[in-house]
Tab-separated table of C-alpha atoms and ligand atoms in Angstrom:
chain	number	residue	atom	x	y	z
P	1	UNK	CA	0.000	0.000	0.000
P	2	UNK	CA	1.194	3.206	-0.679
P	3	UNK	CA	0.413	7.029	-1.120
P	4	UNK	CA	0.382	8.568	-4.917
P	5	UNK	CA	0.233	11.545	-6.368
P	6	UNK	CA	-3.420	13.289	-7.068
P	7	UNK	CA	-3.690	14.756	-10.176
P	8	UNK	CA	-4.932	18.111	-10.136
P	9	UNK	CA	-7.147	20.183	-11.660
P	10	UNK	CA	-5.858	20.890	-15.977
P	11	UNK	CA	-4.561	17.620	-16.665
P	12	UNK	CA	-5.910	15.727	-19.283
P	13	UNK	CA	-6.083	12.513	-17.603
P	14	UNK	CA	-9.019	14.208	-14.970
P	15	UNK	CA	-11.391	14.794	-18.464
P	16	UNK	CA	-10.646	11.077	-20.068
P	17	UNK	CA	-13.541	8.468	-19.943
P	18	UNK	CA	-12.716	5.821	-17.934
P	19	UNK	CA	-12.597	2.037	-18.650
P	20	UNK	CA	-14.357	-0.820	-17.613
P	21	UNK	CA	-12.372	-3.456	-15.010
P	22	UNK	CA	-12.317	-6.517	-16.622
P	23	UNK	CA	-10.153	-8.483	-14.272
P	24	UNK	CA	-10.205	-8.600	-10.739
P	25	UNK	CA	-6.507	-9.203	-10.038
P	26	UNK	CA	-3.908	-8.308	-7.360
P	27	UNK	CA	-3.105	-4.687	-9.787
P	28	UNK	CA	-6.606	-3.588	-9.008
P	29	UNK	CA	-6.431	-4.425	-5.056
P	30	UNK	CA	-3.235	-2.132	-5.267
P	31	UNK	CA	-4.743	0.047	-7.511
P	32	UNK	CA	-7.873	0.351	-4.840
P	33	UNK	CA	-5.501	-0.098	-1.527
P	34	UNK	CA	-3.559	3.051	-2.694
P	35	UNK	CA	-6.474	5.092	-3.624
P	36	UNK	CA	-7.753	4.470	0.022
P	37	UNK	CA	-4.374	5.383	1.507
P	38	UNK	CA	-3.903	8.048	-0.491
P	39	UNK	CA	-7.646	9.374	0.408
P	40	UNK	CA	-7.198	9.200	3.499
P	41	UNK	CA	-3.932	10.681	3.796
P	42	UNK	CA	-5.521	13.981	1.938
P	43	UNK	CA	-8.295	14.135	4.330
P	44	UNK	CA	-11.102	13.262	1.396
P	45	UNK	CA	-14.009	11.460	1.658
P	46	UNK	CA	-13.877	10.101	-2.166
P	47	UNK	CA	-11.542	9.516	-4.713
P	48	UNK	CA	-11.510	8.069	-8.174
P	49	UNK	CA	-9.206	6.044	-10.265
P	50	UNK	CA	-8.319	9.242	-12.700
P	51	UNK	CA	-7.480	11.087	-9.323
P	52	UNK	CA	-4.517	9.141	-9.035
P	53	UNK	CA	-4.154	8.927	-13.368
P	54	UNK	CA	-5.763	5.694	-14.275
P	55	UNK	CA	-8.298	5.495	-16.654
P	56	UNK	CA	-10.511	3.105	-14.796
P	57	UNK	CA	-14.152	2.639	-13.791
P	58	UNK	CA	-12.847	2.651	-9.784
P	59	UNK	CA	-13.751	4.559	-6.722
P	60	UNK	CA	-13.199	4.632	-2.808
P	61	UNK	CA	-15.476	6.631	-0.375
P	62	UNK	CA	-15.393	6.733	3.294
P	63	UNK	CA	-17.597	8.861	4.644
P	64	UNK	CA	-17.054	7.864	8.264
P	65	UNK	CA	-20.610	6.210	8.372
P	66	UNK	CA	-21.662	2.659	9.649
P	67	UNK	CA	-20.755	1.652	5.507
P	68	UNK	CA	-16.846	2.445	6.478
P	69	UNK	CA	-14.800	1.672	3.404
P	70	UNK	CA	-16.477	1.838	-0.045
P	71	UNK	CA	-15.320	0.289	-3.332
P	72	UNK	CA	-16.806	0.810	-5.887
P	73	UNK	CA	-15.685	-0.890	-9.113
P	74	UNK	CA	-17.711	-0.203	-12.455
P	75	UNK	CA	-20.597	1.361	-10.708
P	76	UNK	CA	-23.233	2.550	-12.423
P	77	UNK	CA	-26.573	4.342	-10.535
P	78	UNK	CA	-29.370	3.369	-10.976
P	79	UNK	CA	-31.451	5.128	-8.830
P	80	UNK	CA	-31.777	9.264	-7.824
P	81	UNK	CA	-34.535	10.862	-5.591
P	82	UNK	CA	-35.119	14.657	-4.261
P	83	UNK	CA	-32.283	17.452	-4.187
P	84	UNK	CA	-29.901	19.052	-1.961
P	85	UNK	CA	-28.011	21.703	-2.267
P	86	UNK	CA	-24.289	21.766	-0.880
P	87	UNK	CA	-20.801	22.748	-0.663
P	88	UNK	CA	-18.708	20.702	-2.478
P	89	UNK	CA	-14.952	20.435	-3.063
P	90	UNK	CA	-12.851	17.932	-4.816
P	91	UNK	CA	-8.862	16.782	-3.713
P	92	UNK	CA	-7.900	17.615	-7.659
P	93	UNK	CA	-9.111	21.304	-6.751
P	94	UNK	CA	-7.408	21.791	-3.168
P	95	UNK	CA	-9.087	24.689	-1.434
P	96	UNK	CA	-11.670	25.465	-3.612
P	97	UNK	CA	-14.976	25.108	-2.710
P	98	UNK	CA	-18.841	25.459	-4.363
P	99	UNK	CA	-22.353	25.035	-4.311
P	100	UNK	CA	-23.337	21.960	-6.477
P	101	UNK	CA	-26.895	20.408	-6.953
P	102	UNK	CA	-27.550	16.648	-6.290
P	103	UNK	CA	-29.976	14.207	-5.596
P	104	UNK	CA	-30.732	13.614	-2.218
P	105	UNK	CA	-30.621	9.664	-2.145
P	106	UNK	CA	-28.722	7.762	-4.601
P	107	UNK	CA	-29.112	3.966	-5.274
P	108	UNK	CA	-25.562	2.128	-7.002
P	109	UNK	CA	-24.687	-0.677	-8.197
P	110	UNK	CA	-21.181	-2.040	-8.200
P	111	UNK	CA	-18.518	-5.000	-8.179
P	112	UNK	CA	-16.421	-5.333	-5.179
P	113	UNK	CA	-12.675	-5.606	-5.863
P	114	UNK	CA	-13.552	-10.093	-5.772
P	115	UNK	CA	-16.389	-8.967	-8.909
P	116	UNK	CA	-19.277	-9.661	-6.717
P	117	UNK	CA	-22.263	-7.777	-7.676
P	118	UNK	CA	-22.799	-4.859	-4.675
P	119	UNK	CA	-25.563	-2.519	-4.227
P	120	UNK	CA	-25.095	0.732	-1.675
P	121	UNK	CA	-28.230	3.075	-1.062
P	122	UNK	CA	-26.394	6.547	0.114
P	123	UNK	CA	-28.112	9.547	1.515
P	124	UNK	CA	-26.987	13.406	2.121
P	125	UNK	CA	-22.829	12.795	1.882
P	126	UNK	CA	-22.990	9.700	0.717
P	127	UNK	CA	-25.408	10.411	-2.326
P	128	UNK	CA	-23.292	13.537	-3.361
P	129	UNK	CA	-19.917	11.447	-2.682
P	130	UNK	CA	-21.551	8.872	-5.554
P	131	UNK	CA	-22.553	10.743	-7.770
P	132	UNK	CA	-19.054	12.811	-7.820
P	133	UNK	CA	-16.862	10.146	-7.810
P	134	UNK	CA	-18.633	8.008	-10.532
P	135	UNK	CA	-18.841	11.765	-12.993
P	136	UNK	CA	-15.186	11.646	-12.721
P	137	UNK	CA	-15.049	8.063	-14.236
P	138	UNK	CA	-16.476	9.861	-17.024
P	139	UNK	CA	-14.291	13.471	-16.976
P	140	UNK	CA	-17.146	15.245	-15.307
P	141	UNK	CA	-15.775	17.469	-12.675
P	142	UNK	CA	-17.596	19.060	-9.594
P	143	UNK	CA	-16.265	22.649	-11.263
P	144	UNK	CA	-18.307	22.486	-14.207
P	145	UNK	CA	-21.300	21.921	-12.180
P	146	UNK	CA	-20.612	24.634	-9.476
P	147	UNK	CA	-23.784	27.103	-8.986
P	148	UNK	CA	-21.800	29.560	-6.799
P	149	UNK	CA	-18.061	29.341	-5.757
P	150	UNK	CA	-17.728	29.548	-1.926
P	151	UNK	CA	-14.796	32.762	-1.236
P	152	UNK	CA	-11.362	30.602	-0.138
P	153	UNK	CA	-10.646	31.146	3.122
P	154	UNK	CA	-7.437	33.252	3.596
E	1	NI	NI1	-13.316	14.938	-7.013
């Protein structure tokens, strides 16, 4: 396990459409043991495969919730109700911060890192933590969906 480098904001890498897993091998328990690290080690609460410049259909959230450690590997949602409206920030944009719209309960559908189908029903956090990660795996970033930018604290 180890920590890597997050890619920030401007690279091309953070706007490619990721790929479907098709093997569940010991690269993508790396792959999803140093995304965790390196989540946690930036303080985050999500993080995406591109985040750490790998084009694949892979995501960790811990929101510090009874769920603990999420992985997420070609998920897909299937499911949106209501709205909320929060701040929102991203570890590709350190210190930035803005108002983004989401649904306010999100159903998903997943593999675990084994392939075994997974389902996750997330609410508040959780829903918005979904529904950012899995628009990364397809170069959708919280920025181009910010309502109002939130003034950086100095
Ligand atoms: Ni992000």
């Amino acid at each position: 396990m180890a920590v890597r480098e997050i890619v920030r904001f401007g690279e091309d890498v953070l706007r490619g459409k990721s790929a479907e897993v098709t093997e569940f091998n010991e690269e993508l328990w790396e792959l999803l043991d140093d995304m965790y690290d390196t989540m946690m080690e930036a303080n985050g609460v999500g993080l995406a495969a591109p985040q750490v410049g790998v084009l694949k259909r892979v995501v960790v959230i811990d929101v510090d919730d009874d769920n603990g450690r999420i992985e997420l590997v070609n998920p897909v949602i299937t499911g949106m109700m209501g709205k909320q409206l929060e701040t929102e920030g991203c570890l590709s944009y350190p210190g930035k911060s803005g108002i983004v719209k989401r649904p306010a309960k999100v159903k998903v559908k997943a593999f675990d890192r084994y392939g075994k189908p997974v389902k996750y029903y997330g609410r508040g956090l959780l829903a918005r933590a979904f529904c950012h990660e899995i628009d990364h795996l397809n170069g959708i970033l919280f920025a181009d969906k910010v309502i109002e930018w939130i003034e950086e604290e100095k």
